[in-house]
């Protein structure tokens, strides 16, 4: 710029300077590049491709991900990079890159399959290019972006369909125009955020939490520990408690059998101490619907995998009480896979043909009794197929006997995981050729068995969303059903995997209702293992703001809240994410609505959930790399007039707003608010 300035009038110089700044701003980057070196082309494929991540296989130089010529909609490209969503690469532009160009699309090698992807390019954190959804067979999109002044470029490819199958993504003919040092592929930056604890610590006074309504079947065993924060000891009381139930006034644990007569039993729960008292109506509904609110608890999978032992389960129950999680409403302590005998380790079954636990579970009944003695509930896992996903014994052809054994042990929750049932399904299809019938068959069978048992056992369908399970999961006796593949295996390029699982799960919002919940899988925060290879636990790689977003989304989606990190390593930050009573109240609302996504752009999305009291819970989620303002209008929410707004993470009133609400939201973070009519009690 200075060289040109010497030759021209000052005002022209000023104009040129402003223009240069504007160009730099429009391209999303900082300042103009200066170099006298001649321009040349540097191919993307000449960079170190080991720095590019890929959802499957490894990125290929000048070839597709399957090592074939790069081809998009019939056109072949000599140069470029073939990768697979989700894929991410960071490039240090050495401040010498003028522009970047490419043709992007899905490689023809997927041959009519369902691949669909979205390419995004960021310059210094700002979005410079978005391809929109590109499907297999569609022509390539041309990329041509100015990089003047840019320091770092991010090349991201994300799955744009339900999952990442056949997402073979090409950066074809991709090249930089460079005048200076060559660009260099670099490691992904680590986003260090301060772990700000937003949830205020509960005071010493009692506060009763947990669901306001609770479903059970007549005459079945009943156990409920009143979740209550504050400084113990408390004196609990329960007015109008049905006479078949008994309350321990010190622990707050209600036990007995559910009333024989169908109907609603509103019980006035109270907890008192020298610090104050708390009251809440707890409606027991005796009927045939269980899980009137989404189940809450912990599952062993993502921390103990095949290492799980009976002692882990007992410790988890202890930790659920000691950490305060049970006081926030968590109650199920669930073993996942690997508690039975492994394939080859016979005998698999006892004399009565019931499935045998392996030697890490010497006393299953004693373990369940222990969990119950704390007022908590016990869950287990098995497959309808001959083997579980990890190769342990399944229930195939022993369903009735195994379910009877679970009830004998006192099990309250069963995760029923498809796994090797695929073999059985294939055989059955030869006879009926009816996909839906055969997909439903094992679940209907177990659903029917559980209904006949003298015990309330929740049924969690785990078959990864096949054949639109949300449409029929309830009909076959399921209380919740996984809508996607395993969250622990889900990848994301510019966003972590849980966002993609959430986008997929959110589509089925209209199917959620009391007793029937969409399940987007567990809450994987705190110390948590890597699902690939059943890795040992380590601190989550999610940033603090991502964790707030994760928990907010799960609550808005009325998802089962099942934590699956290490119960022995619960730190203050993780507990603040898991145990905010006002956040959990959104999940546990008796109306049982799941929030749809009511607005979505390339920078943010908004979820809104109707609450029983007429208020609305709203999440404003920032999906960009920088803090942005996000606003929601009353029009979008179908409301009018003055509204009182509460920040749920901070448990703080934000004041009264008319027509719209706007807030600055951090990178990948959330503003999670509840909007009440003015005049409603604070
Ligand atoms: C499947 C399920 C997981 C877990 C494992 C256990 O992958 O989806 O949640 O239960 O099996 O093997």
XYZ file of C-alpha atoms and ligand atoms in Angstrom:
694
model
C 0.000 0.000 0.000
C 2.740 2.483 0.962
C 4.459 2.189 -2.436
C 1.257 3.118 -4.249
C 0.596 5.950 -1.794
C 3.775 7.766 -2.689
C 2.532 8.189 -6.230
C -0.986 9.381 -5.542
C -2.969 12.080 -3.893
C -3.551 11.602 -0.155
C -7.359 11.277 -0.377
C -7.036 8.537 -3.018
C -4.637 6.800 -0.668
C -7.142 7.000 2.149
C -9.792 5.514 -0.108
C -7.488 2.683 -1.118
C -6.601 1.997 2.502
C -10.289 1.806 3.444
C -10.924 -0.477 0.462
C -8.113 -2.810 1.503
C -9.442 -2.984 5.051
C -12.926 -3.656 3.711
C -11.668 -6.431 1.433
C -9.861 -7.952 4.396
C -13.026 -7.714 6.493
C -15.251 -9.129 3.778
C -12.954 -12.081 3.380
C -13.167 -12.479 7.139
C -9.468 -11.970 7.636
C -7.288 -9.463 9.391
C -5.056 -7.362 7.190
C -3.868 -7.121 3.606
C -1.037 -9.293 2.331
C 2.171 -7.697 1.114
C 4.652 -9.508 -1.031
C 6.782 -8.774 -4.015
C 7.252 -12.436 -4.826
C 5.714 -13.760 -8.038
C 2.455 -15.618 -7.719
C 2.396 -19.380 -8.134
C 0.019 -22.295 -7.584
C 0.331 -24.646 -4.608
C -1.915 -27.688 -4.770
C -3.791 -28.680 -1.634
C -2.704 -32.249 -2.284
C 0.955 -31.235 -1.880
C 0.353 -30.363 1.794
C 0.876 -32.911 4.575
C -2.392 -34.863 4.370
C -1.674 -36.642 7.635
C -2.984 -33.469 9.252
C -6.379 -33.917 7.579
C -8.873 -35.987 9.578
C -11.375 -38.258 7.894
C -14.495 -40.055 9.158
C -13.431 -43.237 7.352
C -10.178 -44.333 5.691
C -7.410 -41.772 5.179
C -7.354 -38.756 2.841
C -5.769 -39.473 -0.539
C -3.439 -37.338 -2.655
C -4.922 -36.713 -6.131
C -7.267 -39.670 -5.671
C -10.665 -40.384 -4.128
C -10.886 -41.809 -0.608
C -10.993 -45.255 -2.239
C -7.875 -44.448 -4.245
C -9.622 -44.033 -7.595
C -9.476 -41.018 -9.974
C -11.281 -38.021 -8.449
C -14.616 -37.853 -10.257
C -17.653 -35.677 -9.598
C -20.782 -35.991 -11.762
C -18.851 -37.555 -14.631
C -15.968 -35.054 -14.636
C -12.540 -36.307 -13.667
C -9.929 -34.148 -11.937
C -6.215 -34.801 -11.951
C -5.431 -32.939 -8.775
C -7.148 -32.736 -5.427
C -7.813 -34.570 -2.178
C -10.335 -37.347 -1.599
C -11.584 -37.541 1.968
C -14.613 -38.736 3.932
C -16.951 -36.743 6.161
C -16.452 -35.757 8.863
C -13.138 -34.298 7.742
C -11.138 -31.358 8.954
C -7.865 -29.667 8.070
C -6.200 -26.527 9.379
C -3.762 -24.675 7.153
C -1.298 -21.980 8.184
C -1.416 -19.623 5.193
C 1.858 -17.963 6.161
C 0.046 -14.731 5.305
C 1.146 -15.280 1.729
C -1.917 -16.875 0.137
C -3.955 -14.738 -2.225
C -6.799 -17.102 -2.951
C -8.068 -20.656 -2.776
C -10.068 -22.411 -5.443
C -11.516 -25.904 -5.857
C -14.430 -27.945 -7.087
C -16.201 -29.753 -4.279
C -18.648 -32.625 -4.338
C -19.313 -36.289 -3.620
C -17.189 -38.748 -5.602
C -18.995 -40.819 -8.222
C -17.499 -43.965 -6.712
C -20.416 -44.104 -4.257
C -22.460 -44.964 -7.307
C -25.986 -43.805 -6.579
C -25.702 -44.407 -2.819
C -26.959 -41.963 -0.190
C -23.799 -39.883 0.369
C -24.477 -36.235 1.216
C -22.046 -33.710 2.594
C -21.521 -30.036 3.289
C -18.200 -28.293 2.666
C -17.350 -25.263 4.738
C -14.298 -23.066 4.669
C -13.335 -20.695 7.457
C -10.702 -17.954 7.377
C -9.471 -17.015 10.845
C -12.671 -18.459 12.298
C -15.093 -16.685 9.946
C -17.195 -18.585 7.444
C -15.970 -17.842 3.895
C -17.681 -20.588 1.933
C -20.581 -22.955 2.462
C -21.456 -25.434 -0.268
C -24.893 -26.230 1.110
C -25.902 -29.886 0.962
C -24.224 -31.745 -1.903
C -25.475 -35.202 -2.770
C -23.977 -38.098 -4.683
C -24.297 -37.542 -8.451
C -24.757 -33.769 -8.174
C -22.373 -31.478 -10.108
C -19.429 -30.013 -8.224
C -19.665 -26.550 -6.635
C -16.986 -24.076 -7.548
C -14.993 -22.524 -4.718
C -13.155 -19.286 -5.352
C -12.267 -17.307 -2.296
C -10.086 -14.352 -1.574
C -7.609 -15.023 1.226
C -6.106 -11.565 1.420
C -4.767 -11.106 4.945
C -5.896 -14.516 6.191
C -3.684 -16.360 8.637
C -5.425 -19.694 9.050
C -7.764 -21.591 6.795
C -10.046 -24.376 7.991
C -11.377 -26.893 5.478
C -14.333 -28.790 6.924
C -16.609 -31.447 5.474
C -19.568 -32.609 7.516
C -22.153 -35.312 6.926
C -25.342 -33.655 5.708
C -27.663 -36.630 5.948
C -28.569 -38.789 8.935
C -25.160 -40.370 9.204
C -21.876 -40.389 7.313
C -22.370 -43.489 5.135
C -20.942 -43.016 1.621
C -19.869 -39.449 2.367
C -16.881 -39.591 -0.022
C -15.938 -35.944 -0.328
C -13.589 -34.450 -2.917
C -11.622 -31.210 -2.805
C -11.003 -31.441 -6.544
C -8.493 -29.208 -8.357
C -7.949 -27.557 -4.975
C -5.156 -25.000 -5.066
C -3.812 -21.869 -3.426
C -2.445 -18.883 -5.266
C 0.640 -18.005 -3.255
C 3.063 -15.099 -3.256
C 5.547 -15.949 -0.513
C 6.036 -18.935 1.744
C 4.077 -22.109 1.017
C 0.994 -22.783 3.155
C 1.503 -25.546 5.740
C -1.016 -28.036 7.161
C -1.045 -27.752 10.950
C -2.555 -29.512 13.971
C -6.037 -28.516 15.079
C -5.849 -25.704 17.617
C -6.867 -26.587 21.150
C -9.673 -24.308 22.255
C -8.849 -23.488 25.827
C -11.835 -22.025 27.597
C -12.009 -21.186 31.208
C -14.216 -23.683 33.030
C -16.700 -21.153 34.299
C -19.166 -22.743 36.698
C -22.471 -21.125 35.835
C -24.772 -23.084 38.150
C -25.059 -21.482 41.584
C -24.406 -23.922 44.419
C -27.637 -25.078 46.095
C -28.141 -23.311 49.437
C -28.446 -25.111 52.813
C -32.252 -24.952 52.695
C -34.018 -28.036 51.305
C -35.264 -27.976 47.708
C -37.230 -30.947 46.410
C -36.260 -31.788 42.822
C -37.029 -34.594 40.411
C -40.154 -35.420 38.436
C -43.545 -34.024 39.418
C -45.332 -37.037 38.041
C -44.472 -40.690 38.263
C -46.059 -43.699 36.531
C -46.261 -47.218 37.916
C -48.380 -50.307 37.451
C -50.787 -51.552 40.137
C -49.487 -53.789 42.886
C -45.874 -53.812 41.663
C -42.843 -53.166 43.888
C -42.286 -49.424 44.348
C -39.110 -47.569 45.189
C -38.500 -43.822 45.026
C -35.922 -41.697 46.781
C -37.117 -38.092 47.038
C -34.442 -36.012 45.292
C -33.698 -33.056 47.542
C -30.747 -30.654 47.691
C -29.681 -28.728 50.786
C -27.865 -29.503 54.004
C -28.977 -32.772 55.616
C -30.444 -33.988 57.935
C -33.991 -33.377 56.659
C -37.316 -34.525 58.046
C -39.352 -35.817 55.149
C -43.123 -36.177 55.158
C -45.585 -37.262 52.487
C -49.216 -36.312 52.971
C -51.801 -38.518 51.233
C -49.254 -41.245 50.581
C -51.232 -44.350 49.558
C -51.290 -46.811 52.507
C -49.429 -49.503 50.537
C -46.381 -47.206 50.541
C -44.072 -46.268 53.398
C -41.760 -43.275 53.736
C -38.487 -43.343 55.651
C -38.654 -39.850 57.119
C -34.874 -39.555 57.450
C -33.671 -40.829 54.074
C -36.729 -39.772 52.057
C -36.966 -43.225 50.484
C -40.491 -44.422 49.679
C -40.929 -48.195 49.384
C -43.792 -50.688 49.267
C -46.149 -51.733 46.518
C -48.048 -49.476 44.167
C -51.776 -49.155 44.971
C -53.942 -51.874 43.403
C -56.491 -49.371 42.156
C -55.760 -47.467 38.939
C -55.816 -43.703 39.225
C -53.921 -40.583 40.222
C -52.535 -40.153 43.737
C -51.258 -36.624 44.383
C -48.873 -36.786 47.338
C -47.709 -33.641 49.156
C -43.987 -34.198 49.676
C -42.213 -32.067 52.219
C -38.617 -31.785 53.390
C -37.777 -29.651 56.411
C -34.645 -28.763 58.337
C -33.442 -25.940 60.528
C -32.564 -24.099 57.310
C -36.080 -24.082 55.916
C -38.541 -26.315 54.144
C -39.627 -27.302 50.657
C -42.881 -28.697 49.403
C -43.933 -30.210 46.129
C -46.848 -32.218 44.796
C -45.707 -35.556 43.451
C -48.403 -37.224 41.409
C -48.255 -41.019 41.392
C -50.189 -42.295 38.393
C -51.141 -45.951 38.679
C -51.874 -47.277 35.205
C -49.984 -48.983 32.445
C -47.643 -46.154 31.440
C -44.154 -46.070 32.936
C -41.498 -43.377 32.416
C -43.945 -40.466 32.455
C -40.789 -38.343 32.395
C -37.483 -39.322 30.733
C -35.383 -41.744 32.817
C -32.300 -40.299 34.540
C -29.260 -42.204 35.689
C -25.839 -43.559 34.828
C -24.597 -46.301 32.479
C -21.288 -48.155 32.683
C -20.455 -48.380 28.946
C -18.313 -45.363 28.110
C -16.030 -45.712 31.087
C -15.788 -49.388 32.024
C -16.573 -51.182 28.730
C -15.571 -54.866 29.065
C -13.727 -54.031 32.296
C -16.988 -53.539 34.218
C -17.305 -55.272 37.598
C -19.909 -55.586 40.320
C -17.779 -53.302 42.478
C -17.938 -50.569 39.821
C -21.722 -50.752 39.988
C -21.838 -50.578 43.781
C -19.373 -47.673 43.733
C -21.492 -45.889 41.142
C -24.532 -46.153 43.421
C -22.479 -44.743 46.320
C -21.191 -41.919 44.116
C -24.668 -41.110 42.843
C -25.656 -40.367 46.430
C -22.392 -38.792 47.626
C -22.007 -36.482 44.616
C -25.532 -35.084 44.928
C -26.590 -36.515 41.542
C -29.405 -38.469 43.220
C -30.566 -35.229 44.871
C -30.904 -33.727 41.402
C -33.041 -36.653 40.206
C -30.611 -39.274 38.841
C -31.791 -42.736 39.927
C -30.930 -45.569 37.500
C -27.588 -47.351 37.937
C -27.272 -49.371 34.731
C -24.772 -52.014 33.677
C -24.185 -52.152 29.958
C -22.627 -54.965 27.948
C -20.062 -57.494 29.220
C -21.574 -58.718 32.499
C -22.436 -62.151 31.044
C -20.161 -64.967 29.879
C -18.028 -64.249 26.862
C -18.415 -66.372 23.774
C -16.327 -69.512 24.311
C -16.461 -69.298 28.113
C -19.049 -72.036 28.717
C -21.334 -72.783 30.479
C -23.381 -69.755 29.424
C -26.524 -70.613 31.347
C -27.513 -72.069 34.717
C -29.416 -75.316 35.303
C -32.692 -73.468 34.710
C -31.289 -72.126 31.372
C -31.107 -68.514 32.610
C -28.142 -66.393 31.497
C -25.173 -66.565 33.893
C -23.178 -63.525 34.981
C -19.401 -63.809 34.537
C -17.005 -63.988 37.483
C -16.770 -60.202 37.745
C -20.378 -60.306 38.994
C -20.319 -62.868 41.816
C -23.572 -61.700 43.424
C -25.974 -60.018 41.015
C -28.918 -60.163 43.422
C -26.793 -58.763 46.261
C -25.632 -55.954 43.970
C -29.169 -55.004 42.971
C -30.310 -55.143 46.622
C -27.442 -52.821 47.480
C -28.488 -50.322 44.793
C -32.082 -50.509 46.042
C -30.968 -50.010 49.658
C -29.862 -46.525 48.588
C -33.300 -45.835 47.128
C -31.892 -46.127 43.589
C -32.786 -48.467 40.725
C -30.783 -51.029 38.814
C -30.589 -51.523 35.083
C -29.146 -54.195 32.864
C -28.385 -54.924 29.230
C -28.681 -57.823 26.823
C -29.239 -58.524 23.134
C -32.192 -60.317 21.531
C -29.589 -61.996 19.320
C -27.378 -64.944 20.275
C -24.503 -62.547 21.178
C -24.187 -58.995 22.414
C -22.298 -56.377 20.404
C -19.123 -57.091 22.398
C -19.473 -60.858 21.909
C -21.100 -61.906 25.195
C -24.140 -64.153 25.642
C -27.449 -62.829 24.313
C -31.023 -63.860 25.093
C -31.950 -65.438 21.781
C -34.435 -68.257 22.405
C -34.210 -67.673 26.178
C -36.056 -64.358 26.345
C -38.749 -65.383 28.829
C -36.322 -67.144 31.175
C -33.832 -64.276 31.130
C -36.484 -61.635 31.730
C -37.751 -63.730 34.658
C -34.212 -63.840 36.040
C -33.865 -60.059 35.703
C -37.106 -59.594 37.655
C -35.880 -62.067 40.298
C -32.705 -60.010 40.726
C -34.870 -56.883 41.021
C -33.863 -55.197 37.767
C -35.770 -51.987 36.908
C -34.462 -51.090 33.433
C -33.485 -53.189 30.405
C -31.469 -51.965 27.425
C -32.176 -54.397 24.599
C -29.466 -54.100 21.964
C -30.003 -55.471 18.431
C -26.314 -56.508 17.806
C -26.173 -60.062 16.422
C -29.944 -60.204 16.007
C -29.157 -59.175 12.427
C -28.443 -62.853 11.652
C -31.819 -63.935 13.021
C -33.503 -61.103 11.117
C -31.958 -62.277 7.831
C -33.236 -65.813 8.336
C -36.703 -64.618 9.259
C -36.846 -62.311 6.240
C -36.456 -65.360 4.035
C -39.776 -66.539 5.433
C -41.811 -63.340 5.677
C -39.991 -60.743 3.561
C -41.584 -58.125 5.852
C -38.907 -55.712 7.076
C -41.021 -53.845 9.598
C -42.504 -56.980 11.104
C -39.052 -58.470 11.528
C -37.511 -55.291 12.923
C -40.283 -55.056 15.489
C -40.372 -58.762 16.326
C -37.675 -59.040 19.055
C -38.789 -55.811 20.725
C -42.465 -56.684 20.691
C -41.606 -60.056 22.159
C -39.613 -58.560 25.040
C -42.156 -55.761 25.494
C -44.904 -58.342 25.928
C -42.837 -60.415 28.351
C -42.016 -57.415 30.538
C -45.683 -56.380 30.711
C -46.516 -59.781 32.203
C -43.864 -59.569 34.911
C -44.626 -58.718 38.472
C -42.196 -55.829 38.321
C -41.951 -52.484 36.518
C -39.026 -52.725 34.097
C -38.395 -49.926 31.612
C -37.540 -51.116 28.113
C -34.858 -49.185 26.214
C -34.758 -50.149 22.526
C -31.262 -49.998 21.117
C -31.261 -50.590 17.366
C -29.764 -47.278 16.224
C -32.920 -45.855 14.609
C -33.548 -48.592 12.035
C -36.880 -48.598 10.172
C -37.988 -45.344 11.825
C -38.189 -46.863 15.300
C -39.646 -43.586 16.655
C -42.854 -44.454 14.795
C -43.368 -47.811 16.489
C -41.082 -48.051 19.534
C -43.952 -47.242 21.883
C -46.377 -49.638 20.244
C -44.058 -52.613 20.902
C -43.606 -51.716 24.574
C -40.502 -49.496 24.472
C -40.186 -46.522 26.826
C -37.285 -44.989 24.953
C -35.398 -45.829 21.797
C -32.054 -44.864 20.413
C -32.579 -42.818 17.255
C -28.980 -42.932 15.997
C -25.724 -44.874 16.053
C -23.394 -44.671 19.043
C -22.671 -41.126 20.119
C -19.210 -42.146 21.264
C -18.361 -43.050 17.676
C -20.004 -40.038 16.046
C -17.652 -37.601 14.377
C -17.926 -33.966 13.511
C -15.582 -31.729 11.582
C -16.166 -28.206 12.762
C -18.672 -29.309 15.423
C -18.344 -32.218 17.850
C -20.301 -35.406 17.186
C -23.035 -34.702 19.711
C -24.314 -31.777 17.604
C -24.832 -34.133 14.648
C -26.551 -36.736 16.808
C -28.762 -33.952 18.176
C -29.671 -32.647 14.697
C -30.724 -36.147 13.753
C -32.649 -36.848 16.969
C -34.363 -33.444 16.833
C -36.143 -34.390 13.613
C -38.344 -36.854 15.470
C -39.679 -34.395 18.022
C -43.319 -35.099 17.299
C -43.006 -38.728 18.443
C -41.884 -38.003 22.017
C -44.495 -38.068 24.747
C -44.886 -39.272 28.335
C -43.830 -42.923 28.413
C -42.190 -42.773 24.965
C -38.914 -40.923 24.475
C -36.400 -40.454 21.685
C -32.972 -41.428 22.984
C -29.950 -39.684 21.415
C -27.570 -41.724 23.656
C -25.603 -40.846 26.771
C -24.108 -37.703 28.248
C -20.416 -38.158 27.587
C -18.620 -35.557 29.672
C -16.311 -35.625 32.699
C -13.839 -38.526 32.620
C -14.930 -40.648 29.764
C -13.410 -43.412 27.633
C -12.860 -43.422 23.899
C -15.392 -45.833 22.398
C -12.975 -46.808 19.628
C -10.979 -49.579 21.210
C -12.798 -49.322 24.538
C -10.198 -46.830 25.784
C -9.481 -45.908 29.387
C -11.090 -42.724 30.646
C -9.599 -39.275 30.328
C -11.045 -35.783 30.642
C -13.533 -34.921 27.918
C -12.179 -32.993 24.956
C -15.383 -30.946 24.788
C -14.967 -27.321 25.752
C -16.971 -26.007 28.719
C -19.374 -24.189 26.375
C -19.882 -27.326 24.309
C -20.796 -29.181 27.488
C -23.413 -26.568 28.382
C -24.791 -26.862 24.859
C -24.865 -30.664 25.049
C -26.817 -30.784 28.311
C -29.168 -27.990 27.169
C -29.989 -29.834 23.936
C -30.651 -33.113 25.740
C -33.005 -31.372 28.187
C -34.816 -29.501 25.408
C -35.220 -32.779 23.528
C -36.707 -34.485 26.625
C -33.976 -37.099 26.263
C -33.184 -39.738 28.848
C -30.442 -38.139 30.946
C -27.982 -40.964 31.353
C -24.448 -39.937 32.230
C -21.791 -42.444 31.157
C -18.534 -40.973 32.433
C -16.532 -42.021 35.494
C -18.566 -41.796 38.710
C -15.371 -41.887 40.785
C -13.952 -38.821 39.069
C -16.845 -36.375 39.175
C -15.399 -32.887 39.378
C -17.146 -29.667 40.296
C -17.492 -28.494 36.711
C -19.046 -31.755 35.473
C -21.486 -31.777 38.380
C -22.484 -28.184 37.614
C -23.366 -29.313 34.073
C -25.196 -32.450 35.213
C -27.049 -31.199 38.276
C -28.580 -27.770 37.615
C -32.128 -28.231 38.975
C -33.692 -25.603 36.683
C -32.064 -27.132 33.610
C -33.204 -30.641 34.575
C -36.730 -29.336 35.149
C -36.909 -28.614 31.403
C -36.146 -32.257 30.640
C -38.515 -33.595 33.273
C -41.504 -31.409 32.452
C -44.749 -33.411 32.786
C -46.129 -32.169 29.447
C -43.471 -34.347 27.821
C -42.866 -32.278 24.689
C -39.642 -32.544 22.724
C -38.293 -29.273 21.348
C -38.126 -28.973 17.577
C -35.447 -26.842 15.932
C -37.454 -23.728 15.092
C -34.685 -21.857 13.256
C -31.385 -22.914 11.754
C -28.777 -20.926 9.841
C -25.095 -21.456 9.138
C -24.298 -19.630 12.343
C -26.847 -20.765 14.896
C -29.926 -22.814 15.621
C -32.798 -22.384 18.049
C -34.749 -25.061 19.886
C -37.968 -24.278 21.733
C -39.956 -26.484 24.109
C -43.460 -25.917 25.412
C -43.714 -26.386 29.171
C -46.696 -27.519 31.188
C -47.067 -24.145 32.941
C -47.338 -22.241 29.635
C -43.744 -21.041 29.702
C -41.250 -21.863 26.943
C -37.733 -23.194 27.266
C -35.546 -21.874 24.481
C -31.950 -22.655 23.531
C -29.988 -20.301 21.273
C -26.998 -22.315 20.040
C -23.958 -20.768 18.382
C -22.316 -23.121 15.854
C -19.583 -20.696 14.722
C -16.009 -20.325 15.858
C -16.522 -16.892 17.408
C -18.973 -15.278 19.839
C -22.056 -13.912 18.055
C -25.326 -12.272 18.973
C -28.358 -14.510 18.531
C -31.902 -13.311 18.792
C -35.290 -14.965 18.877
C -38.503 -13.146 18.089
C -41.846 -13.711 19.788
C -43.215 -14.286 16.317
C -40.982 -17.355 15.898
C -42.189 -18.617 19.257
C -45.877 -17.888 18.704
C -46.122 -15.592 21.732
C -46.928 -11.917 22.282
C -46.405 -9.056 24.678
C -44.085 -8.586 27.642
C -42.287 -11.652 28.847
C -40.142 -12.392 31.866
C -36.893 -14.139 30.992
C -34.782 -16.391 33.169
C -31.252 -17.565 32.390
C -31.383 -21.251 33.336
C -27.671 -21.987 33.651
C -27.094 -18.961 35.861
C -30.515 -19.320 37.577
C -30.917 -15.593 37.211
C -33.735 -13.351 36.030
C -32.741 -11.275 33.014
C -35.689 -8.893 33.088
C -38.719 -8.281 30.920
C -38.548 -8.266 27.139
C -41.008 -7.302 24.419
C -41.159 -8.862 20.948
C -37.676 -10.359 20.975
C -34.724 -11.441 23.044
C -31.073 -11.204 22.047
C -27.910 -12.377 23.758
C -24.228 -12.741 22.954
C -23.417 -16.444 22.824
C -19.868 -17.816 22.990
C -18.245 -20.162 20.420
C -20.195 -23.451 20.301
C -22.103 -22.244 23.373
C -25.705 -21.683 24.302
C -28.044 -19.154 25.842
C -30.565 -21.362 27.632
C -33.572 -19.355 28.770
C -37.103 -19.850 30.018
C -39.716 -17.358 28.897
C -42.616 -16.787 31.286
C -45.662 -14.584 30.861
C -45.123 -11.440 32.968
C -47.016 -11.575 36.202
C -46.160 -15.270 36.674
C -44.525 -16.005 40.020
C -40.754 -15.506 40.142
C -23.810 -50.961 20.993
C -24.656 -49.920 21.698
C -23.806 -49.207 22.740
C -23.241 -50.222 23.732
C -22.473 -51.307 22.997
C -22.102 -52.462 23.906
O -22.777 -50.396 20.253
O -25.201 -49.009 20.793
O -24.581 -48.241 23.423
O -24.295 -50.761 24.466
O -23.252 -51.867 21.941
O -21.419 -53.488 23.247
